[in-house]
Short mmCIF file of C-alpha atoms and ligand atoms in Angstrom, two decimals:
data_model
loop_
_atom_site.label_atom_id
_atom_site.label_comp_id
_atom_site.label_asym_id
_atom_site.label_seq_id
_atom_site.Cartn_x
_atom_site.Cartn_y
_atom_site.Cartn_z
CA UNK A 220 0.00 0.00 0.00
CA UNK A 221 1.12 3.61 -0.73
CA UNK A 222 0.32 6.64 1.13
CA UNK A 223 1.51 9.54 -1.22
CA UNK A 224 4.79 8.38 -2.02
CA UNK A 225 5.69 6.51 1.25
CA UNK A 226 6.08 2.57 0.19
CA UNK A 227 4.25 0.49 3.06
CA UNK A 228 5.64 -2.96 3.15
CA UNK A 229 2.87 -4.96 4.59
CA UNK A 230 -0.49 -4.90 5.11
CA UNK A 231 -0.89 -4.77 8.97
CA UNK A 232 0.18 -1.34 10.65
CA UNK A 233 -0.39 -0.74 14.88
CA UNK A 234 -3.47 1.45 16.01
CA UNK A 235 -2.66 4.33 17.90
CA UNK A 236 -2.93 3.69 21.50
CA UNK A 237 -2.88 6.44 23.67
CA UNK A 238 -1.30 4.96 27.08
CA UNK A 239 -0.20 2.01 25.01
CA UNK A 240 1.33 2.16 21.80
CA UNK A 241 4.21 4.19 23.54
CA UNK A 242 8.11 4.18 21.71
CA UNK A 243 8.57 0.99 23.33
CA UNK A 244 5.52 -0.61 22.28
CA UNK A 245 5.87 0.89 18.71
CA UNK A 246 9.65 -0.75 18.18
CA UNK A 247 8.17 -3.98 19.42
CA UNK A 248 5.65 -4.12 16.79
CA UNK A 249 7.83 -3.10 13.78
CA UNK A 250 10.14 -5.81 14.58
CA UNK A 251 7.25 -8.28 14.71
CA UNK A 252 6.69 -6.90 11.16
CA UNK A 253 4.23 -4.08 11.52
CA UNK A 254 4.23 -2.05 8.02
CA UNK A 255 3.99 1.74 10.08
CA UNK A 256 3.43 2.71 13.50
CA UNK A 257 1.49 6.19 14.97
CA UNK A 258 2.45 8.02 18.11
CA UNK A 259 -0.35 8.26 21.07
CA UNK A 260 -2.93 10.99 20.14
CA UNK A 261 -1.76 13.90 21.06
CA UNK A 262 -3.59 17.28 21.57
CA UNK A 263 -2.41 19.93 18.63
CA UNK A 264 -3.43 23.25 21.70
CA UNK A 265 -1.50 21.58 24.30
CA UNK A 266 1.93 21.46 21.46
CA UNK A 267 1.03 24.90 20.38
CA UNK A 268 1.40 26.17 24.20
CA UNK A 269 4.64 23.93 24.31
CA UNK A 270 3.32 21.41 26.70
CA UNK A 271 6.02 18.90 27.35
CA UNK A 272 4.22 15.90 27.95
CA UNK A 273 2.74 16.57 24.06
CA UNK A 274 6.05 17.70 22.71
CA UNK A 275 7.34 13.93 24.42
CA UNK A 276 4.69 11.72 22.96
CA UNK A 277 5.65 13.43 19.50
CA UNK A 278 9.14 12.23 19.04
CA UNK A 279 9.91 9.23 17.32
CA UNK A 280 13.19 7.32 17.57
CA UNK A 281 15.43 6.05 14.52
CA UNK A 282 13.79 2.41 15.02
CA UNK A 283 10.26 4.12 14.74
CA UNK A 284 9.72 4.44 10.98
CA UNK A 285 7.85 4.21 9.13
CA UNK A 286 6.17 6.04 11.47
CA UNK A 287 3.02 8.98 12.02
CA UNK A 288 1.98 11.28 14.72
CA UNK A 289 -1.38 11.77 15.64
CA UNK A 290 -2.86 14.97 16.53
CA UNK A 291 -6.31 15.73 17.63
CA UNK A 292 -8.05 19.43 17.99
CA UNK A 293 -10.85 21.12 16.81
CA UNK A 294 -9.79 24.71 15.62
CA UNK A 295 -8.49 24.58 12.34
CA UNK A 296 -5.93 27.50 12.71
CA UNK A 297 -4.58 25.71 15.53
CA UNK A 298 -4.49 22.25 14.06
CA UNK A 299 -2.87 23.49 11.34
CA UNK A 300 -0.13 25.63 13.48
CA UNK A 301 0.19 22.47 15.55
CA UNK A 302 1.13 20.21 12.42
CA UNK A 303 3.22 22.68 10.59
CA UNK A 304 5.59 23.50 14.08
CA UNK A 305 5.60 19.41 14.50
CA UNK A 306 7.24 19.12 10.65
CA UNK A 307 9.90 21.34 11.33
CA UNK A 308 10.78 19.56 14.69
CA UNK A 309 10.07 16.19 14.34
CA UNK A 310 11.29 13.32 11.84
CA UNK A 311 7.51 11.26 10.87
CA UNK A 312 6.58 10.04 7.41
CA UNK A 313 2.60 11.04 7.47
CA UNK A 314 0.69 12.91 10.13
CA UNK A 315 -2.72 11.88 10.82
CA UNK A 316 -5.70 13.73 12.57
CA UNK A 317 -7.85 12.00 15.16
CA UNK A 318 -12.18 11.78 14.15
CA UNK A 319 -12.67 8.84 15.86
CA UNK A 320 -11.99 9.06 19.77
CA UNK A 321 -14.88 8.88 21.80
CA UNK A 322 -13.67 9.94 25.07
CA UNK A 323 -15.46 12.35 26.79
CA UNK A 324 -12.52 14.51 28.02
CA UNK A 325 -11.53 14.53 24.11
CA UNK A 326 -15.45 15.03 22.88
CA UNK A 327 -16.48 16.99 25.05
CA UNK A 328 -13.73 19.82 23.58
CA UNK A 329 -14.91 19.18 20.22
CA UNK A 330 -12.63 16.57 19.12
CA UNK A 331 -11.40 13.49 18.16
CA UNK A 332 -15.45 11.90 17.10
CA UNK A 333 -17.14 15.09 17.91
CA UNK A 334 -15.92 16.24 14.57
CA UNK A 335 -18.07 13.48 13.29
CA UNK A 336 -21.37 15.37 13.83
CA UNK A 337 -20.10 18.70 12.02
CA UNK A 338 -18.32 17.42 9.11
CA UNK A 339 -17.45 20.85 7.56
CA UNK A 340 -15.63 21.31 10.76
CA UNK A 341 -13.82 18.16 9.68
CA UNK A 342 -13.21 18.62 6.38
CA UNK A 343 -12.18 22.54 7.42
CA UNK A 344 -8.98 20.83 9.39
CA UNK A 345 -7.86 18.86 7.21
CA UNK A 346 -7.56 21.16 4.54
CA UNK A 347 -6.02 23.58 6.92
CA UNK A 348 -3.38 20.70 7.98
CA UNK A 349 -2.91 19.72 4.30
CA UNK A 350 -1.83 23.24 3.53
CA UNK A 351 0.58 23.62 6.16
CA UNK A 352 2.13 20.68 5.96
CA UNK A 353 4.38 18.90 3.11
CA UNK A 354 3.89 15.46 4.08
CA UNK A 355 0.93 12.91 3.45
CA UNK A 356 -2.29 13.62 5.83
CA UNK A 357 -4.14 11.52 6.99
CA UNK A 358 -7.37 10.87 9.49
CA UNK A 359 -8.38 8.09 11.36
CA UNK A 360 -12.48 8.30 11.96
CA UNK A 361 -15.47 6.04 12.77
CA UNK A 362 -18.52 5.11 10.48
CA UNK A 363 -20.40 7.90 12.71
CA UNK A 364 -21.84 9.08 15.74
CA UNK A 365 -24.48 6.95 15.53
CA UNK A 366 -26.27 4.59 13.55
CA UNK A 367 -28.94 6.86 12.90
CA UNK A 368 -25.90 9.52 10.80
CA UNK A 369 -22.96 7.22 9.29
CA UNK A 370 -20.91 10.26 8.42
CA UNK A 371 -18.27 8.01 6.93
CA UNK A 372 -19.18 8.27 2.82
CA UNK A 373 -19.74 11.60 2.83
CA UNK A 374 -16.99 12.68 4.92
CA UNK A 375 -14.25 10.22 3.26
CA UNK A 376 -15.13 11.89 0.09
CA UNK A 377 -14.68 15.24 0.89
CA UNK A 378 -11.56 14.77 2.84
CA UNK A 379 -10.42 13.38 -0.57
CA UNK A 380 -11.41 16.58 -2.40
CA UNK A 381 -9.08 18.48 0.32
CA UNK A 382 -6.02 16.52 -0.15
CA UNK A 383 -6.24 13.62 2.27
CA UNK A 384 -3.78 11.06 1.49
CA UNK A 385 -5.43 7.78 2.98
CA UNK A 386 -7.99 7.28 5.69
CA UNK A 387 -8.23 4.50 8.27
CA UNK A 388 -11.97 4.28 9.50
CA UNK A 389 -12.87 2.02 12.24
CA UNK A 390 -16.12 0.12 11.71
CA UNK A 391 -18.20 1.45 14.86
CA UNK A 392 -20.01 4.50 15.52
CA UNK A 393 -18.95 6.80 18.61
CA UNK A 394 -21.80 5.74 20.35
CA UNK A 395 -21.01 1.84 20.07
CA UNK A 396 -17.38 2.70 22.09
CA UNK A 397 -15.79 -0.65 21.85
CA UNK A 398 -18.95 -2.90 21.20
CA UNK A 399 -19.54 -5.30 18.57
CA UNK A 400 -20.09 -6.24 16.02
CA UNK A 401 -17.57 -4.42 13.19
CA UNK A 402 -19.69 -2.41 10.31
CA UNK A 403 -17.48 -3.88 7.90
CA UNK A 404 -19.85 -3.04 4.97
CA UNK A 405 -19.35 0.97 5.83
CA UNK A 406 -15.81 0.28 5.45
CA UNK A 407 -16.66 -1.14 1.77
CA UNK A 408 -18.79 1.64 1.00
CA UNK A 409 -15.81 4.29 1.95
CA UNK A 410 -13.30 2.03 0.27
CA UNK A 411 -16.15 2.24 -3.09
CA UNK A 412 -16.54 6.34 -2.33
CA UNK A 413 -12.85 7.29 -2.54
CA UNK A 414 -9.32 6.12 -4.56
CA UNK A 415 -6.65 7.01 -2.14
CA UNK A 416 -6.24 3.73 0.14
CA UNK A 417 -8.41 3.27 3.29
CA UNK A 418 -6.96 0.94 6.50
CA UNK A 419 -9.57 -0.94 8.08
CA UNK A 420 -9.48 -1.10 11.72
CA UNK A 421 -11.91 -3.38 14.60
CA UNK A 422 -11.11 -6.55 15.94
CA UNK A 423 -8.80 -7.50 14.12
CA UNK A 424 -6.05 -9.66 16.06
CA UNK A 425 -4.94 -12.52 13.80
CA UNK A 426 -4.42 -13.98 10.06
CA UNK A 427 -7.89 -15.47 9.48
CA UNK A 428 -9.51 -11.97 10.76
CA UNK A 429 -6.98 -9.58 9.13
CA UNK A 430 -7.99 -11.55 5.85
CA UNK A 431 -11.26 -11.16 5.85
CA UNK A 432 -11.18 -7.84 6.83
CA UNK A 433 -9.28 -7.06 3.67
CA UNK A 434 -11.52 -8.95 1.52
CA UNK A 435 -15.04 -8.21 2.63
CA UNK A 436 -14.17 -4.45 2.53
CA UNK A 437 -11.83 -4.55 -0.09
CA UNK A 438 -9.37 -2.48 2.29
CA UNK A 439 -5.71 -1.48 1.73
CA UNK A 440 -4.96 -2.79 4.62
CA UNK A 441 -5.71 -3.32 8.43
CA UNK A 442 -4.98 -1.79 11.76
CA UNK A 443 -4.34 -3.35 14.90
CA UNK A 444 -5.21 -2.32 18.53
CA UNK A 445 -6.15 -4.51 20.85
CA UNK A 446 -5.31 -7.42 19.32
CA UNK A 447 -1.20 -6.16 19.67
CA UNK A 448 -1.65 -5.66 23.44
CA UNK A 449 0.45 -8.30 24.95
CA UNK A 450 0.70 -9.98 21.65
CA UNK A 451 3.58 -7.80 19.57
CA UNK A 452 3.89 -10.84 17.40
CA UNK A 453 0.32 -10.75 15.99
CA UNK A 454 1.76 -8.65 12.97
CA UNK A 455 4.29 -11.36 12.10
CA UNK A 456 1.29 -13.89 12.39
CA UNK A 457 -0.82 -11.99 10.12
CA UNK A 458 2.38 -11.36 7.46
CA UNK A 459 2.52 -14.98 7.40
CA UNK A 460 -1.18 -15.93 7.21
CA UNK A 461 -1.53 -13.11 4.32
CA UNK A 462 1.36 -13.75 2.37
CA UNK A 463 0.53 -18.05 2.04
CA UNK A 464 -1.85 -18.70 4.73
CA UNK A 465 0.54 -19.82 7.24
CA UNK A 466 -0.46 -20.13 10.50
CA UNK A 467 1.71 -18.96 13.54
CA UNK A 468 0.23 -20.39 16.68
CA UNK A 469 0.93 -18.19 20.01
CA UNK A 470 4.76 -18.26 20.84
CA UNK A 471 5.35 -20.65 23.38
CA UNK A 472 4.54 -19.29 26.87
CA UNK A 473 8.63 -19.15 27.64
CA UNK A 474 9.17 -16.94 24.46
CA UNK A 475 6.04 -14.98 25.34
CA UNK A 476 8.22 -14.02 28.70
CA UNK A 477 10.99 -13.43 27.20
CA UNK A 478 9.20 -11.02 24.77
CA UNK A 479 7.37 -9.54 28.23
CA UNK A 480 11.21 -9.00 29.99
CA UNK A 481 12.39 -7.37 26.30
CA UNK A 482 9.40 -5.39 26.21
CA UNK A 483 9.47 -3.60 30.04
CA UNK A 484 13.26 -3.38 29.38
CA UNK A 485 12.44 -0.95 26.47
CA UNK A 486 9.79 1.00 28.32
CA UNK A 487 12.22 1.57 31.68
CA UNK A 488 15.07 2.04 29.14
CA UNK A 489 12.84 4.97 28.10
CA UNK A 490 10.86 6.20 30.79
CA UNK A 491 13.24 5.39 33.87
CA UNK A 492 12.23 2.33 36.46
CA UNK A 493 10.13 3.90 38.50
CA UNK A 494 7.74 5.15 35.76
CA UNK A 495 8.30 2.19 33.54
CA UNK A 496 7.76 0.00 36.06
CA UNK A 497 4.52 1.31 36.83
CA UNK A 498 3.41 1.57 33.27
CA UNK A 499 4.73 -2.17 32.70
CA UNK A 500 1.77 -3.57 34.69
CA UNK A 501 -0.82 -3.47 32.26
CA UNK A 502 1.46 -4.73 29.95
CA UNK A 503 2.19 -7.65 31.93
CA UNK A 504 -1.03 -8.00 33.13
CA UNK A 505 -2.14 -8.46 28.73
CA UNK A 506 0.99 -10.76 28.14
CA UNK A 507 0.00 -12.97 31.10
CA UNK A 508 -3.81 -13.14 30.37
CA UNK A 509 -5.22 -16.65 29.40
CA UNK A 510 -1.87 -18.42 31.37
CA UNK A 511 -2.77 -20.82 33.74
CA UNK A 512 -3.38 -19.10 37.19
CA UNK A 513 -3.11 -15.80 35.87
CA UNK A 514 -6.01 -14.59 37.90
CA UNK A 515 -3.72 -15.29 40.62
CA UNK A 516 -0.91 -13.23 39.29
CA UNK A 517 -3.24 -9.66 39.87
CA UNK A 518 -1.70 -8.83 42.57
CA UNK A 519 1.98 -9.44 41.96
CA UNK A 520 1.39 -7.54 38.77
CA UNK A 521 -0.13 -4.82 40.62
CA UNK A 522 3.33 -4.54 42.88
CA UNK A 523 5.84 -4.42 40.19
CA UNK A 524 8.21 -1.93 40.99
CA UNK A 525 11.78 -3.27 39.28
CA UNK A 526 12.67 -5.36 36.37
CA UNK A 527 13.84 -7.85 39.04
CA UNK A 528 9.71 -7.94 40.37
CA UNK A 529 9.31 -8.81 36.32
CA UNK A 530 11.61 -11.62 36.43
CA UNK A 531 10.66 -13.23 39.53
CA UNK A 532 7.24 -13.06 37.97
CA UNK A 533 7.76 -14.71 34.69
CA UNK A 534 9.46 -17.17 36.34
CA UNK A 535 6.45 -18.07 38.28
CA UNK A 536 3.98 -17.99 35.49
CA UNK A 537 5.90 -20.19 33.91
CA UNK A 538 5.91 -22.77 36.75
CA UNK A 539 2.72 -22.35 37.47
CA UNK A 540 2.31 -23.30 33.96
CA UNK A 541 3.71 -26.76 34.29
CA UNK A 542 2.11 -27.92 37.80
C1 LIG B 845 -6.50 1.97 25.15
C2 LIG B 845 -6.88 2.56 23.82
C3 LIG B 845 -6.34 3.77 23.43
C4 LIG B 845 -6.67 4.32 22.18
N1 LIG B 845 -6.09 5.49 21.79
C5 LIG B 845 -6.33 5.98 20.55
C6 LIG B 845 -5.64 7.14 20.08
O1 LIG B 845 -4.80 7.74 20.77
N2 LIG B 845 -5.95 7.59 18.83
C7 LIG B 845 -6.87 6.95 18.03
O2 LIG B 845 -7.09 7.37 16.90
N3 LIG B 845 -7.50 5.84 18.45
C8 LIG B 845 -7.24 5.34 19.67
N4 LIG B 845 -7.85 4.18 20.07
C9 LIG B 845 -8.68 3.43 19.12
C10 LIG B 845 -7.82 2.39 18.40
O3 LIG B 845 -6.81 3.02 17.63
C11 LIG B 845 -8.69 1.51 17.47
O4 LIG B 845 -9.34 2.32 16.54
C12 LIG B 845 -9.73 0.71 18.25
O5 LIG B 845 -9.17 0.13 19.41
C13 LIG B 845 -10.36 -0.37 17.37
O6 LIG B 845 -9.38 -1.27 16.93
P1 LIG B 845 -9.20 -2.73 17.63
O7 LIG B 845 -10.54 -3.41 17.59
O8 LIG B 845 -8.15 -3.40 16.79
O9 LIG B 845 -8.76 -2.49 19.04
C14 LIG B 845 -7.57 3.64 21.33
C15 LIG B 845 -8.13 2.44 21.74
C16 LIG B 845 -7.80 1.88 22.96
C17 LIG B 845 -8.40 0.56 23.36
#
C-alpha cells in the first residue's frame, strides 16, 4: 500500500494507542513486522502552548519508521499551526488527525469523534493541515456518531477533495465505544466512495480476521489495537497468514516471557524504572492473560516496581504453567 509516495511494506500497521502504543511498544511491533506505526494521540493546543508531555509523545526514535503522529483538535488554525511547528521539529513520514476518539474529556472539547457530527468542521482541518504541511495527511475516523448519521461516505469523500492522502476508518459508531459487532460493509462503501487507500481497523487480532477484513471491505490494509496488546507478534502472524496462509500459533509461553522481559526493558530504558515499572503492569497483566493461574498473578502484577519484580514473575507464570 502507498500513502503519497511513502512505500508500506505490509499490510498490517499498529493502532494508535494512547497509554499504550508508547516508543517501546511501537519498536516492538515493527520488529514483529508491523508495516507503520502512529504516536499516542496527542492534543495539537497543548503542542502549540509547548506542553512537554505533548512535545514527548511526539518524538519518534530512529527504530520508529515508518512512522506517524497523531494529533487531535478542533480549531483549524490551531491544528494546522500544531502540524506545521511538528514538521519542522520532528522526523515522521505522514501525520494523521484523530475523528474517531470517543472519550469524553476529548469530545467533550470538540474533538477526536465530535468532529463526526459537524463534518465541515472536519473537512475545514484537514484542509487547513494539508496546507501547512508537506507530508501525506491523513485521518483516522469512525462510520459515525451513531447509527442513525454514518458520516463516513460523505466525509471520506470530501476529505479526498481536500487533499487527504489515505484514511483509516474504524467500523463502529462513537456511540457503540468498543462494542460489537464491526460495520465492515461501511468500510466497503468508503473504500467504493474514494481512490486514495483506506486501513480498516476493529477486531482484528490474527491472520484469518486480518484476511477477511481485507476482503469483505476490499481495504488497503488493516490496523491493529487490541489485538497487539500483549501480543507484539500478531503482525508477524498476520504477514505470514496473508502472504501463504501460514499459521503462527501463540509463541510458546517461555518466548512470550521473554518477549514480556524485552518489552518492560524498552519501556524503563525509556521512561526510567520507576515510571516504567509502573506503566509495565498493564502490559504484563495483557501478556500474562489466558496463562494458567493468571487470575492469581493480579496482585503481583499490581506490585511491580523493578525489572527484578518482572523476572521473579515470569518465572512463576511459567511454573505455574507446568504444575
Ligand atoms: C486503550 C486505547 C487507546 C486508544 N487510543 C487511541 C488514540 O490515541 N488515537 C486513536 O485514533 N484511536 C485510539 N484508540 C482506538 C484504536 O486506535 C482503534 O481504533 C480501536 O481500538 C479499534 O481497533 P481494535 O478493535 O483493533 O482495538 C484507542 C483504543 C484503545 C483501546
Amino acid at each position: 500500500m502507498r500513502i503519497g509516495s511513502l512505500e508500506l511494506s505490509g499490510s498490517a500497521v499498529l493502532a494508535p494507542l494512547a497509554g499504550v502504543s508508547d516508543r517501546a511498544m511501537r519498536e516492538l511491533c515493527l520488529s514483529y513486522g508491523a508495516a507503520m506505526v502512529t504516536t499516542e494521540m496527542v492534543s495539537a493546543k497543548g503542542y502549540t502552548m509547548r506542553d512537554r508531555k505533548s512535545k514527548e509523545l511526539l518524538r519518534l526514535s530512529d527504530l520508529e519508521h515508518p512512522g506517524a503522529i497523531q494529533l487531535f483538535g478542533y480549531d483549524p488554525d490551531t491544528v494546522a499551526e500544531a502540524a506545521k511547528a511538528a514538521s519542522d521539529e520532528f522526523s515522521f513520514e505522514t501525520l494523521d488527525l484523530n475523528m474517531g476518539c470517543p472519550a469524553p474529556k476529548i469530545t467533550g472539547n470538540r474533538g477526536g469523534s465530535s468532529l463526526l457530527k459537524d463534518v465541515p468542521l472536519a473537512v475545514d482541518i484537514a484542509a487547513a493541515v494539508v496546507k501547512a504541511v508537506d507530508k501525506p495527511v491523513t485521518v483516522k475516523m469512525r462510520t459515525g456518531w451513531d447509527p442513525e448519521h454514518l458520516v463516513c461516505v460523505d466525509l471520506a469523500k470530501r476529505l479526498e477533495d481536500v487533499g487527504v492522502a489515505a484514511l483509516t476508518v474504524h467500523g463502529r459508531t462513537k456511540e457503540q465505544m468498543y462494542a460489537p459487532p464491526v460495520d465492515r460493509n461501511s468500510i466497503r462503501a468508503v473504500v467504493e466512495a474514494v481512490s486514495i487507500p483506506v486501513i480498516a481497523n476493529g477486531d482484528v487480532r490474527d491472520g484469518p480476521s486480518a484476511k477477511s477484513m481485507l476482503e469483505e471491505t476490499g481495504a488497503a490494509a488493516v490496523m491493529v489495537g487490541r489485538g497487539a496488546m500483549g501480543r507484539p507478534w500478531c503482525f508477524q502472524q498476520i504477514n505470514a497468514y496473508l502472504k501463504d496462509g501460514t499459521v503462527l500459533p501463540e509463541p510458546p509461553l517461555e518466548e512470550r516471557m521473554e518477549v514480556l522481559l524485552r518489552h518492560a526493558e524498552k519501556i524503563v530504558q525509556y521512561k526510567g524504572e520507576y515510571i516504567g515499572m509502573r506503566e509495565t503492569r498493564k502490559h504484563a497483566a495483557w501478556y500474562i492473560k489466558g496463562t494458567r493461574g493468571a487470575a492469581q498473578f493480579r496482585a503481583d502484577v499490581g506490585r511491580l516496581s523493578t525489572l527484578e519484580d518482572l523476572t521473579v514473575l515470569t518465572e512463576k507464570v511459567i511454573t505455574m504453567s507446568k504444575v
